[in-house]
mmCIF file of C-alpha atoms in Angstrom:
data_model
loop_
_atom_site.group_PDB
_atom_site.id
_atom_site.type_symbol
_atom_site.label_atom_id
_atom_site.label_comp_id
_atom_site.label_asym_id
_atom_site.label_seq_id
_atom_site.Cartn_x
_atom_site.Cartn_y
_atom_site.Cartn_z
ATOM 1 C CA MET A 9 -36.245 -20.318 -36.924
ATOM 2 C CA SER A 10 -39.509 -22.529 -36.962
ATOM 3 C CA LEU A 11 -41.248 -24.824 -34.435
ATOM 4 C CA ASP A 12 -41.635 -27.346 -36.985
ATOM 5 C CA PRO A 13 -39.351 -29.926 -35.802
ATOM 6 C CA VAL A 14 -40.882 -29.720 -32.409
ATOM 7 C CA ALA A 15 -44.650 -29.852 -33.754
ATOM 8 C CA ALA A 16 -45.819 -32.701 -32.075
ATOM 9 C CA PHE A 17 -44.937 -31.133 -28.643
ATOM 10 C CA VAL A 18 -46.474 -27.953 -28.679
ATOM 11 C CA GLU A 19 -50.139 -26.696 -29.467
ATOM 12 C CA GLY A 20 -52.530 -23.917 -31.049
ATOM 13 C CA PRO A 21 -52.153 -21.487 -27.796
ATOM 14 C CA HIS A 22 -48.061 -21.995 -27.842
ATOM 15 C CA ARG A 23 -48.154 -20.882 -31.436
ATOM 16 C CA GLU A 24 -50.114 -18.136 -30.482
ATOM 17 C CA TYR A 25 -48.027 -17.211 -27.860
ATOM 18 C CA ARG A 26 -44.889 -17.185 -29.655
ATOM 19 C CA GLU A 27 -46.271 -14.787 -32.503
ATOM 20 C CA ARG A 28 -47.153 -12.709 -29.509
ATOM 21 C CA VAL A 29 -43.158 -12.719 -27.999
ATOM 22 C CA ALA A 30 -41.932 -12.200 -31.283
ATOM 23 C CA ALA A 31 -44.166 -9.118 -32.008
ATOM 24 C CA PHE A 32 -42.860 -7.885 -28.841
ATOM 25 C CA CYS A 33 -39.142 -8.514 -29.621
ATOM 26 C CA ARG A 34 -39.877 -6.922 -33.094
ATOM 27 C CA ASP A 35 -41.305 -3.730 -31.468
ATOM 28 C CA GLU A 36 -39.285 -3.265 -27.976
ATOM 29 C CA ILE A 37 -35.611 -4.909 -29.446
ATOM 30 C CA GLY A 38 -35.612 -4.636 -32.966
ATOM 31 C CA GLY A 39 -32.275 -3.794 -34.386
ATOM 32 C CA ARG A 40 -31.672 -2.510 -30.722
ATOM 33 C CA SER A 41 -28.147 -4.202 -29.407
ATOM 34 C CA ASP A 42 -28.033 -5.341 -25.851
ATOM 35 C CA PRO A 43 -25.733 -2.598 -23.875
ATOM 36 C CA GLU A 44 -22.054 -3.522 -23.730
ATOM 37 C CA SER A 45 -21.495 -1.777 -20.121
ATOM 38 C CA ASP A 46 -22.845 -3.414 -16.666
ATOM 39 C CA ALA A 47 -24.652 -0.147 -15.709
ATOM 40 C CA GLY A 48 -26.544 -0.111 -19.133
ATOM 41 C CA ALA A 49 -27.267 -3.859 -18.624
ATOM 42 C CA ARG A 50 -28.738 -2.926 -15.229
ATOM 43 C CA VAL A 51 -31.199 -0.167 -16.381
ATOM 44 C CA ARG A 52 -32.199 -1.949 -19.458
ATOM 45 C CA ALA A 53 -33.042 -4.821 -17.502
ATOM 46 C CA ARG A 54 -35.584 -3.137 -15.258
ATOM 47 C CA GLU A 55 -37.125 -1.141 -18.409
ATOM 48 C CA LEU A 56 -37.581 -4.946 -19.804
ATOM 49 C CA VAL A 57 -39.349 -6.540 -16.643
ATOM 50 C CA GLY A 58 -42.068 -3.628 -16.660
ATOM 51 C CA SER A 59 -42.684 -3.865 -20.747
ATOM 52 C CA MET A 60 -42.648 -7.460 -20.323
ATOM 53 C CA GLY A 61 -45.345 -7.361 -17.453
ATOM 54 C CA ALA A 62 -47.369 -5.127 -19.778
ATOM 55 C CA ALA A 63 -47.384 -7.396 -22.365
ATOM 56 C CA GLY A 64 -48.586 -10.196 -20.375
ATOM 57 C CA LEU A 65 -45.166 -12.784 -21.278
ATOM 58 C CA PHE A 66 -45.016 -13.822 -17.866
ATOM 59 C CA ARG A 67 -48.337 -15.772 -18.214
ATOM 60 C CA PRO A 68 -46.855 -19.077 -18.685
ATOM 61 C CA ILE A 69 -44.699 -18.413 -15.503
ATOM 62 C CA ALA A 70 -47.324 -18.226 -13.484
ATOM 63 C CA GLU A 71 -49.630 -20.805 -15.116
ATOM 64 C CA ALA A 72 -47.210 -23.487 -15.124
ATOM 65 C CA ASP A 73 -46.736 -23.688 -18.668
ATOM 66 C CA VAL A 74 -43.450 -25.144 -19.301
ATOM 67 C CA ARG A 75 -43.454 -25.429 -22.797
ATOM 68 C CA GLY A 76 -45.053 -21.684 -22.942
ATOM 69 C CA CYS A 77 -41.923 -20.413 -20.871
ATOM 70 C CA LEU A 78 -39.668 -22.532 -23.702
ATOM 71 C CA VAL A 79 -41.199 -20.587 -26.430
ATOM 72 C CA ALA A 80 -40.818 -17.424 -24.699
ATOM 73 C CA ARG A 81 -36.951 -18.233 -24.265
ATOM 74 C CA GLU A 82 -36.181 -19.694 -27.269
ATOM 75 C CA VAL A 83 -37.737 -16.361 -29.251
ATOM 76 C CA LEU A 84 -36.291 -13.982 -26.552
ATOM 77 C CA GLY A 85 -32.673 -16.060 -26.537
ATOM 78 C CA TRP A 86 -32.709 -15.388 -30.723
ATOM 79 C CA TRP A 87 -33.278 -11.484 -29.923
ATOM 80 C CA SER A 88 -31.535 -10.780 -27.052
ATOM 81 C CA PRO A 89 -29.976 -12.471 -24.769
ATOM 82 C CA LEU A 90 -30.157 -10.078 -21.788
ATOM 83 C CA ALA A 91 -33.842 -10.187 -22.304
ATOM 84 C CA ASP A 92 -34.099 -13.775 -22.220
ATOM 85 C CA SER A 93 -32.105 -13.452 -18.567
ATOM 86 C CA VAL A 94 -35.316 -10.748 -17.587
ATOM 87 C CA PHE A 95 -37.680 -13.027 -18.474
ATOM 88 C CA ALA A 96 -35.681 -16.111 -17.159
ATOM 89 C CA LEU A 97 -35.024 -14.764 -13.559
ATOM 90 C CA GLN A 98 -38.443 -13.234 -13.260
ATOM 91 C CA GLY A 99 -39.551 -16.814 -13.391
ATOM 92 C CA LEU A 100 -36.953 -18.229 -11.121
ATOM 93 C CA SER A 101 -37.949 -15.719 -8.671
ATOM 94 C CA ALA A 102 -41.546 -16.249 -8.789
ATOM 95 C CA THR A 103 -41.666 -20.148 -9.373
ATOM 96 C CA PRO A 104 -40.670 -20.786 -5.649
ATOM 97 C CA GLY A 105 -43.748 -19.091 -4.618
ATOM 98 C CA LEU A 106 -46.019 -20.881 -6.634
ATOM 99 C CA VAL A 107 -44.447 -23.899 -6.054
ATOM 100 C CA VAL A 108 -45.762 -23.558 -2.504
ATOM 101 C CA GLY A 109 -48.570 -21.795 -2.986
ATOM 102 C CA GLU A 110 -47.627 -18.884 -1.082
ATOM 103 C CA ASP A 111 -46.744 -15.106 -1.594
ATOM 104 C CA PRO A 112 -45.385 -13.669 1.203
ATOM 105 C CA GLY A 113 -45.721 -9.669 0.901
ATOM 106 C CA GLY A 114 -47.328 -10.080 -2.380
ATOM 107 C CA TRP A 115 -44.049 -10.251 -4.253
ATOM 108 C CA VAL A 116 -44.609 -13.109 -6.652
ATOM 109 C CA ALA A 117 -47.777 -11.428 -8.323
ATOM 110 C CA ARG A 118 -45.858 -8.294 -8.306
ATOM 111 C CA ALA A 119 -43.158 -10.117 -10.359
ATOM 112 C CA LEU A 120 -45.065 -11.791 -12.381
ATOM 113 C CA ALA A 121 -47.100 -8.477 -13.479
ATOM 114 C CA GLY A 122 -44.082 -6.753 -14.289
ATOM 115 C CA ASP A 123 -44.280 -4.397 -11.190
ATOM 116 C CA ALA A 124 -41.295 -5.614 -9.315
ATOM 117 C CA VAL A 125 -37.689 -7.338 -9.914
ATOM 118 C CA GLY A 126 -36.900 -10.573 -8.281
ATOM 119 C CA ALA A 127 -33.867 -12.235 -7.407
ATOM 120 C CA PHE A 128 -33.066 -15.800 -6.625
ATOM 121 C CA ALA A 129 -30.393 -15.720 -3.723
ATOM 122 C CA MET A 130 -29.066 -19.459 -3.331
ATOM 123 C CA THR A 131 -25.292 -19.111 -4.365
ATOM 124 C CA GLU A 132 -22.522 -18.542 -2.085
ATOM 125 C CA TRP A 133 -18.614 -18.076 -2.803
ATOM 126 C CA GLU A 134 -18.209 -21.597 -1.287
ATOM 127 C CA ALA A 135 -21.741 -22.870 -2.015
ATOM 128 C CA GLY A 136 -22.268 -23.467 -5.810
ATOM 129 C CA SER A 137 -23.307 -27.022 -6.918
ATOM 130 C CA ASP A 138 -22.666 -27.975 -2.987
ATOM 131 C CA VAL A 139 -25.556 -26.197 -1.524
ATOM 132 C CA ALA A 140 -25.376 -28.380 1.431
ATOM 133 C CA SER A 141 -22.177 -25.964 2.194
ATOM 134 C CA MET A 142 -24.293 -23.167 2.579
ATOM 135 C CA ALA A 143 -23.141 -20.767 5.506
ATOM 136 C CA THR A 144 -26.059 -17.884 5.244
ATOM 137 C CA ALA A 145 -27.918 -18.810 8.538
ATOM 138 C CA ALA A 146 -31.439 -17.889 9.544
ATOM 139 C CA VAL A 147 -31.927 -17.890 13.503
ATOM 140 C CA PRO A 148 -35.523 -17.375 15.310
ATOM 141 C CA GLU A 149 -35.093 -14.350 17.130
ATOM 142 C CA GLY A 150 -34.926 -14.814 20.786
ATOM 143 C CA ASP A 151 -37.618 -12.191 22.210
ATOM 144 C CA GLY A 152 -40.268 -14.669 20.659
ATOM 145 C CA ALA A 153 -41.444 -11.473 18.495
ATOM 146 C CA GLY A 154 -42.056 -13.797 15.600
ATOM 147 C CA HIS A 155 -38.568 -12.779 13.381
ATOM 148 C CA TYR A 156 -35.440 -14.337 11.879
ATOM 149 C CA VAL A 157 -32.807 -13.209 11.945
ATOM 150 C CA LEU A 158 -30.099 -13.705 8.599
ATOM 151 C CA ASP A 159 -26.284 -13.423 8.563
ATOM 152 C CA GLY A 160 -24.121 -14.403 5.642
ATOM 153 C CA GLY A 161 -23.677 -13.432 1.973
ATOM 154 C CA LYS A 162 -24.739 -14.703 -1.139
ATOM 155 C CA ALA A 163 -22.846 -14.394 -4.544
ATOM 156 C CA PHE A 164 -23.242 -14.643 -8.195
ATOM 157 C CA ILE A 165 -26.864 -13.309 -7.733
ATOM 158 C CA SER A 166 -28.680 -12.325 -10.883
ATOM 159 C CA ASN A 167 -30.522 -9.148 -10.329
ATOM 160 C CA ALA A 168 -28.446 -8.282 -7.285
ATOM 161 C CA GLY A 169 -28.520 -4.528 -6.955
ATOM 162 C CA ILE A 170 -31.481 -3.759 -8.746
ATOM 163 C CA ALA A 171 -33.840 -6.312 -7.161
ATOM 164 C CA ASP A 172 -36.992 -5.573 -5.301
ATOM 165 C CA PHE A 173 -36.884 -8.794 -3.584
ATOM 166 C CA TYR A 174 -35.128 -11.661 -2.869
ATOM 167 C CA MET A 175 -35.858 -15.376 -2.868
ATOM 168 C CA VAL A 176 -33.343 -16.126 -0.152
ATOM 169 C CA PHE A 177 -31.900 -19.772 1.162
ATOM 170 C CA ALA A 178 -30.852 -19.887 4.373
ATOM 171 C CA SER A 179 -29.689 -22.516 7.109
ATOM 172 C CA THR A 180 -32.079 -22.507 9.536
ATOM 173 C CA ASP A 181 -30.520 -25.952 11.107
ATOM 174 C CA PRO A 182 -26.627 -26.081 10.481
ATOM 175 C CA GLY A 183 -25.950 -29.486 11.094
ATOM 176 C CA ALA A 184 -28.643 -30.922 9.174
ATOM 177 C CA GLY A 185 -27.440 -30.256 5.755
ATOM 178 C CA THR A 186 -30.068 -29.966 2.730
ATOM 179 C CA PRO A 187 -32.792 -30.680 4.992
ATOM 180 C CA GLY A 188 -31.923 -27.823 6.967
ATOM 181 C CA ILE A 189 -32.513 -25.053 4.754
ATOM 182 C CA SER A 190 -35.471 -22.782 4.644
ATOM 183 C CA CYS A 191 -36.717 -20.035 2.024
ATOM 184 C CA PHE A 192 -37.559 -16.268 2.966
ATOM 185 C CA VAL A 193 -39.096 -13.638 0.595
ATOM 186 C CA VAL A 194 -36.830 -10.892 1.686
ATOM 187 C CA PRO A 195 -37.444 -7.258 0.474
ATOM 188 C CA ALA A 196 -34.392 -5.787 -0.917
ATOM 189 C CA ASP A 197 -34.740 -2.531 1.504
ATOM 190 C CA ALA A 198 -34.853 -4.782 4.516
ATOM 191 C CA PRO A 199 -32.229 -3.621 7.450
ATOM 192 C CA GLY A 200 -29.450 -5.451 7.326
ATOM 193 C CA LEU A 201 -29.426 -6.482 3.694
ATOM 194 C CA GLU A 202 -26.703 -4.679 1.739
ATOM 195 C CA PHE A 203 -25.649 -4.869 -2.176
ATOM 196 C CA VAL A 204 -21.731 -5.445 -1.983
ATOM 197 C CA GLY A 205 -21.470 -4.822 -5.288
ATOM 198 C CA ALA A 206 -21.323 -5.595 -9.246
ATOM 199 C CA GLN A 207 -19.568 -8.761 -10.232
ATOM 200 C CA VAL A 208 -19.514 -7.913 -14.006
ATOM 201 C CA MET A 209 -19.515 -10.730 -16.510
ATOM 202 C CA SER A 210 -17.620 -10.525 -20.347
ATOM 203 C CA ALA A 211 -21.354 -10.153 -21.950
ATOM 204 C CA PRO A 212 -23.251 -7.539 -19.724
ATOM 205 C CA HIS A 213 -25.547 -8.987 -17.058
ATOM 206 C CA PRO A 214 -26.738 -8.048 -13.765
ATOM 207 C CA LEU A 215 -24.767 -9.979 -11.848
ATOM 208 C CA GLY A 216 -23.690 -9.029 -7.996
ATOM 209 C CA GLU A 217 -23.060 -9.633 -4.576
ATOM 210 C CA ILE A 218 -24.992 -9.384 -1.362
ATOM 211 C CA ARG A 219 -24.654 -9.612 2.272
ATOM 212 C CA PHE A 220 -26.856 -9.942 5.125
ATOM 213 C CA ARG A 221 -25.747 -8.075 8.623
ATOM 214 C CA GLY A 222 -28.557 -9.113 11.159
ATOM 215 C CA CYS A 223 -30.711 -8.845 8.873
ATOM 216 C CA ARG A 224 -34.235 -9.106 10.541
ATOM 217 C CA VAL A 225 -37.445 -10.481 8.822
ATOM 218 C CA PRO A 226 -41.008 -11.080 9.647
ATOM 219 C CA ALA A 227 -41.693 -14.886 10.268
ATOM 220 C CA GLY A 228 -44.284 -14.678 7.840
ATOM 221 C CA ALA A 229 -41.514 -13.859 5.353
ATOM 222 C CA LEU A 230 -40.984 -17.852 5.628
ATOM 223 C CA LEU A 231 -41.665 -19.647 2.697
ATOM 224 C CA GLY A 232 -43.314 -22.835 3.066
ATOM 225 C CA GLU A 233 -42.103 -24.959 6.097
ATOM 226 C CA VAL A 234 -38.961 -24.644 8.137
ATOM 227 C CA GLY A 235 -36.460 -27.161 6.405
ATOM 228 C CA ALA A 236 -38.072 -27.274 3.125
ATOM 229 C CA GLY A 237 -36.258 -24.735 1.391
ATOM 230 C CA PHE A 238 -34.183 -27.035 -0.557
ATOM 231 C CA ARG A 239 -37.083 -29.132 -1.782
ATOM 232 C CA THR A 240 -38.553 -26.247 -3.088
ATOM 233 C CA GLY A 241 -35.829 -24.259 -4.774
ATOM 234 C CA MET A 242 -34.938 -27.783 -6.181
ATOM 235 C CA ALA A 243 -38.739 -27.932 -7.361
ATOM 236 C CA ALA A 244 -38.499 -24.611 -9.280
ATOM 237 C CA LEU A 245 -35.047 -25.373 -11.041
ATOM 238 C CA ASP A 246 -36.429 -28.866 -11.987
ATOM 239 C CA ARG A 247 -39.383 -27.080 -13.649
ATOM 240 C CA LEU A 248 -37.470 -24.250 -15.380
ATOM 241 C CA ARG A 249 -34.352 -25.988 -16.222
ATOM 242 C CA PRO A 250 -35.659 -27.139 -19.687
ATOM 243 C CA THR A 251 -36.029 -23.640 -20.026
ATOM 244 C CA VAL A 252 -32.194 -22.845 -20.176
ATOM 245 C CA ALA A 253 -32.001 -25.503 -23.100
ATOM 246 C CA ALA A 254 -34.434 -23.289 -24.934
ATOM 247 C CA ALA A 255 -32.900 -20.228 -24.543
ATOM 248 C CA ALA A 256 -29.398 -22.045 -25.692
ATOM 249 C CA CYS A 257 -31.500 -23.256 -28.728
ATOM 250 C CA GLY A 258 -33.017 -19.660 -29.594
ATOM 251 C CA MET A 259 -28.915 -18.124 -29.237
ATOM 252 C CA ALA A 260 -27.893 -20.789 -31.367
ATOM 253 C CA GLY A 261 -30.886 -20.358 -33.870
ATOM 254 C CA ARG A 262 -29.872 -16.974 -34.391
ATOM 255 C CA ALA A 263 -26.100 -17.935 -34.931
ATOM 256 C CA LEU A 264 -26.854 -20.360 -37.045
ATOM 257 C CA TRP A 265 -29.294 -18.110 -38.889
ATOM 258 C CA GLU A 266 -26.427 -15.399 -39.342
ATOM 259 C CA ALA A 267 -23.814 -17.973 -40.361
ATOM 260 C CA VAL A 268 -26.426 -19.354 -43.275
ATOM 261 C CA GLN A 269 -27.036 -15.858 -44.415
ATOM 262 C CA HIS A 270 -23.087 -15.018 -44.515
ATOM 263 C CA ALA A 271 -22.458 -18.099 -46.542
ATOM 264 C CA ARG A 272 -25.641 -17.184 -48.991
ATOM 265 C CA ARG A 273 -23.858 -13.438 -49.243
ATOM 266 C CA ARG A 274 -20.222 -14.071 -49.290
ATOM 267 C CA GLN A 275 -18.328 -14.388 -52.503
ATOM 268 C CA GLN A 276 -14.948 -16.172 -51.716
ATOM 269 C CA PHE A 277 -12.686 -17.205 -54.934
ATOM 270 C CA GLY A 278 -15.667 -16.486 -57.220
ATOM 271 C CA LYS A 279 -18.458 -18.268 -55.821
ATOM 272 C CA PRO A 280 -20.550 -18.206 -52.859
ATOM 273 C CA LEU A 281 -18.876 -19.478 -49.471
ATOM 274 C CA GLY A 282 -21.824 -21.809 -48.881
ATOM 275 C CA SER A 283 -20.510 -23.752 -51.925
ATOM 276 C CA PHE A 284 -17.786 -24.888 -50.017
ATOM 277 C CA GLN A 285 -18.130 -28.435 -48.870
ATOM 278 C CA LEU A 286 -16.413 -27.552 -45.543
ATOM 279 C CA ILE A 287 -18.599 -24.855 -44.855
ATOM 280 C CA GLN A 288 -21.623 -26.865 -45.705
ATOM 281 C CA GLU A 289 -20.270 -29.333 -43.084
ATOM 282 C CA LYS A 290 -19.992 -26.755 -40.319
ATOM 283 C CA LEU A 291 -23.836 -25.868 -41.301
ATOM 284 C CA ALA A 292 -25.049 -29.448 -41.120
ATOM 285 C CA GLU A 293 -23.572 -30.184 -38.040
ATOM 286 C CA SER A 294 -25.092 -27.087 -36.604
ATOM 287 C CA ALA A 295 -28.319 -27.743 -38.034
ATOM 288 C CA THR A 296 -28.634 -31.534 -36.805
ATOM 289 C CA GLU A 297 -27.270 -30.326 -33.447
ATOM 290 C CA LEU A 298 -30.012 -27.666 -32.734
ATOM 291 C CA THR A 299 -32.769 -29.851 -34.016
ATOM 292 C CA ALA A 300 -31.668 -32.450 -31.663
ATOM 293 C CA GLY A 301 -31.556 -30.204 -28.975
ATOM 294 C CA ARG A 302 -34.746 -28.815 -29.434
ATOM 295 C CA LEU A 303 -36.242 -32.082 -29.717
ATOM 296 C CA LEU A 304 -34.858 -33.299 -26.207
ATOM 297 C CA THR A 305 -35.955 -29.853 -24.871
ATOM 298 C CA TYR A 306 -39.631 -29.783 -25.717
ATOM 299 C CA ARG A 307 -39.809 -33.506 -25.100
ATOM 300 C CA ALA A 308 -39.203 -32.650 -21.519
ATOM 301 C CA ALA A 309 -41.470 -29.697 -21.242
ATOM 302 C CA TRP A 310 -44.258 -32.180 -22.892
ATOM 303 C CA GLU A 311 -43.995 -34.564 -20.077
ATOM 304 C CA LYS A 312 -44.063 -32.111 -17.354
ATOM 305 C CA ASP A 313 -46.877 -30.388 -19.352
ATOM 306 C CA ARG A 314 -49.007 -33.796 -19.469
ATOM 307 C CA GLY A 315 -48.527 -34.515 -15.722
ATOM 308 C CA ALA A 316 -45.326 -36.103 -14.952
ATOM 309 C CA ALA A 317 -44.433 -35.771 -11.424
ATOM 310 C CA ARG A 318 -40.735 -34.904 -12.038
ATOM 311 C CA ILE A 319 -38.469 -34.902 -15.120
ATOM 312 C CA THR A 320 -35.423 -34.354 -13.731
ATOM 313 C CA VAL A 321 -33.461 -37.079 -15.678
ATOM 314 C CA GLU A 322 -35.402 -35.405 -19.214
ATOM 315 C CA ALA A 323 -34.237 -31.824 -18.106
ATOM 316 C CA ALA A 324 -30.854 -32.813 -17.275
ATOM 317 C CA MET A 325 -30.584 -34.101 -20.480
ATOM 318 C CA ALA A 326 -31.947 -31.095 -22.596
ATOM 319 C CA LYS A 327 -29.916 -28.703 -20.574
ATOM 320 C CA ALA A 328 -26.788 -30.971 -21.104
ATOM 321 C CA PHE A 329 -26.996 -31.468 -24.358
ATOM 322 C CA SER A 330 -28.732 -28.167 -25.849
ATOM 323 C CA THR A 331 -26.227 -25.936 -24.005
ATOM 324 C CA GLU A 332 -22.927 -27.792 -24.953
ATOM 325 C CA ALA A 333 -24.564 -28.292 -28.595
ATOM 326 C CA ALA A 334 -25.125 -24.156 -28.272
ATOM 327 C CA GLN A 335 -21.445 -23.287 -27.416
ATOM 328 C CA ARG A 336 -20.610 -25.620 -30.966
ATOM 329 C CA ILE A 337 -22.745 -24.159 -32.939
ATOM 330 C CA VAL A 338 -21.988 -20.397 -32.096
ATOM 331 C CA ASP A 339 -18.270 -21.292 -32.407
ATOM 332 C CA ARG A 340 -19.125 -22.782 -35.769
ATOM 333 C CA SER A 341 -20.899 -19.781 -37.081
ATOM 334 C CA VAL A 342 -17.911 -17.399 -35.762
ATOM 335 C CA GLN A 343 -15.800 -19.586 -37.787
ATOM 336 C CA VAL A 344 -18.207 -19.207 -41.172
ATOM 337 C CA LEU A 345 -18.017 -15.300 -40.223
ATOM 338 C CA GLY A 346 -14.129 -15.121 -40.081
ATOM 339 C CA GLY A 347 -13.614 -11.798 -39.194
ATOM 340 C CA ARG A 348 -16.842 -10.361 -38.841
ATOM 341 C CA GLY A 349 -17.875 -13.135 -36.282
ATOM 342 C CA VAL A 350 -14.840 -11.486 -33.722
ATOM 343 C CA LEU A 351 -16.022 -7.842 -34.430
ATOM 344 C CA ALA A 352 -18.155 -6.337 -31.275
ATOM 345 C CA SER A 353 -20.206 -5.244 -33.564
ATOM 346 C CA HIS A 354 -21.550 -8.188 -34.723
ATOM 347 C CA PRO A 355 -24.415 -10.315 -33.029
ATOM 348 C CA VAL A 356 -22.444 -13.620 -33.151
ATOM 349 C CA GLU A 357 -19.859 -12.101 -31.393
ATOM 350 C CA HIS A 358 -22.084 -11.368 -28.514
ATOM 351 C CA LEU A 359 -23.662 -14.782 -28.471
ATOM 352 C CA TYR A 360 -20.494 -16.050 -28.245
ATOM 353 C CA ARG A 361 -19.820 -14.044 -24.802
ATOM 354 C CA SER A 362 -23.331 -14.649 -23.897
ATOM 355 C CA VAL A 363 -24.184 -18.470 -24.214
ATOM 356 C CA ARG A 364 -21.005 -19.621 -22.409
ATOM 357 C CA ALA A 365 -22.908 -18.770 -19.021
ATOM 358 C CA LEU A 366 -25.795 -21.299 -19.590
ATOM 359 C CA ARG A 367 -23.427 -24.242 -18.992
ATOM 360 C CA ILE A 368 -22.961 -23.060 -15.522
ATOM 361 C CA TYR A 369 -25.828 -21.696 -13.967
ATOM 362 C CA GLU A 370 -28.958 -23.673 -12.943
ATOM 363 C CA GLY A 371 -26.827 -26.756 -12.549
ATOM 364 C CA THR A 372 -23.405 -27.128 -15.019
ATOM 365 C CA THR A 373 -23.180 -29.870 -17.529
ATOM 366 C CA GLU A 374 -20.920 -32.211 -14.839
ATOM 367 C CA ILE A 375 -24.023 -32.087 -12.428
ATOM 368 C CA GLN A 376 -26.497 -32.765 -15.019
ATOM 369 C CA HIS A 377 -24.438 -35.952 -15.882
ATOM 370 C CA LEU A 378 -24.204 -36.980 -12.357
ATOM 371 C CA ILE A 379 -28.038 -36.471 -12.452
ATOM 372 C CA ILE A 380 -28.198 -38.580 -15.527
ATOM 373 C CA GLY A 381 -25.593 -41.150 -15.023
ATOM 374 C CA GLY A 382 -27.065 -41.534 -11.464
ATOM 375 C CA ALA A 383 -30.607 -42.328 -12.536
ATOM 376 C CA LEU A 384 -29.165 -45.072 -15.115
ATOM 377 C CA VAL A 385 -27.052 -46.923 -12.080
ATOM 378 C CA ARG A 386 -30.008 -46.959 -9.962
ATOM 379 C CA GLY A 387 -32.380 -48.494 -12.784
ATOM 380 C CA SER A 388 -34.140 -45.857 -13.693
ATOM 381 C CA SER A 389 -35.450 -45.289 -17.067
ATOM 382 C CA PRO A 390 -33.807 -42.158 -19.095
#
């Protein structure tokens, strides 16, 4: 895997950081496969948070260096989808605090040091893309003691059950829609916060459901202003959305690499598999899509790092294209590998299960298309 196609969008520190991340992966991951059980993934995720923090890998998150975050997720995605998700979730749980410039309870600093596992709790069973349908409510306590009481539930929450704290989005004005949503930093041991259970995925990942039953938190747990939670959450997602595309590129890059190695080694009908034109066509399509996705992705991050106020459309393009392309690239790689590509022991089989979720979380492909199309109709430049 090379940064050459995106050389114009990265600088010396990013190349140096890439080598640090790669060295971490060689030392901490090496030939070790991701766990194949939910319980194993939960244990491994907590281990990785600590080791990444000790290695200083979360620095780009703290510094809002989007290209640095891209480098991390592309390299981690190449080596281990679970390690990639660990980095991503620490970023997602810390970034709302970085956006607002507040750190209630010191949880953001602890997350970025690798001393605490964070979770971003926005999604509900009936409120996914439609955030305004959120039912979880936060009501000021009536005794004037300066507390809020949270009631409701969250589903499909990454790190649920292993997190030390949750960035919780709740309605403080149920009739106001998204302007009525506020954000709270809630410790996992807060009375009334319950881990309902794991939601097991095809590619093991610490996902689960949590519930609030009269969960009482101090007013100081409010992040930013009342009613600013949706804006804060969207600003965090805006900053991090290109990193999902980078993870997709990392996974796709690994799948393509495995396919190319196989095409070089495998002999069929007396000659290398890679000498067949139909195999070359698959590899060529994958390489072209991967390069295009990387260029879209690093260009979006470059715009943000050089001072763009918003990169909503650029990030949407990068995520939509790269995640969809990654699915195709991994699928083609399975086809090139043949029977080996569907063996549970093969990394491409694991990638086949892992890459699918990227087209859904942090905004589905369909939502990204609505963002792009809406901007075009309004006359915004792509």
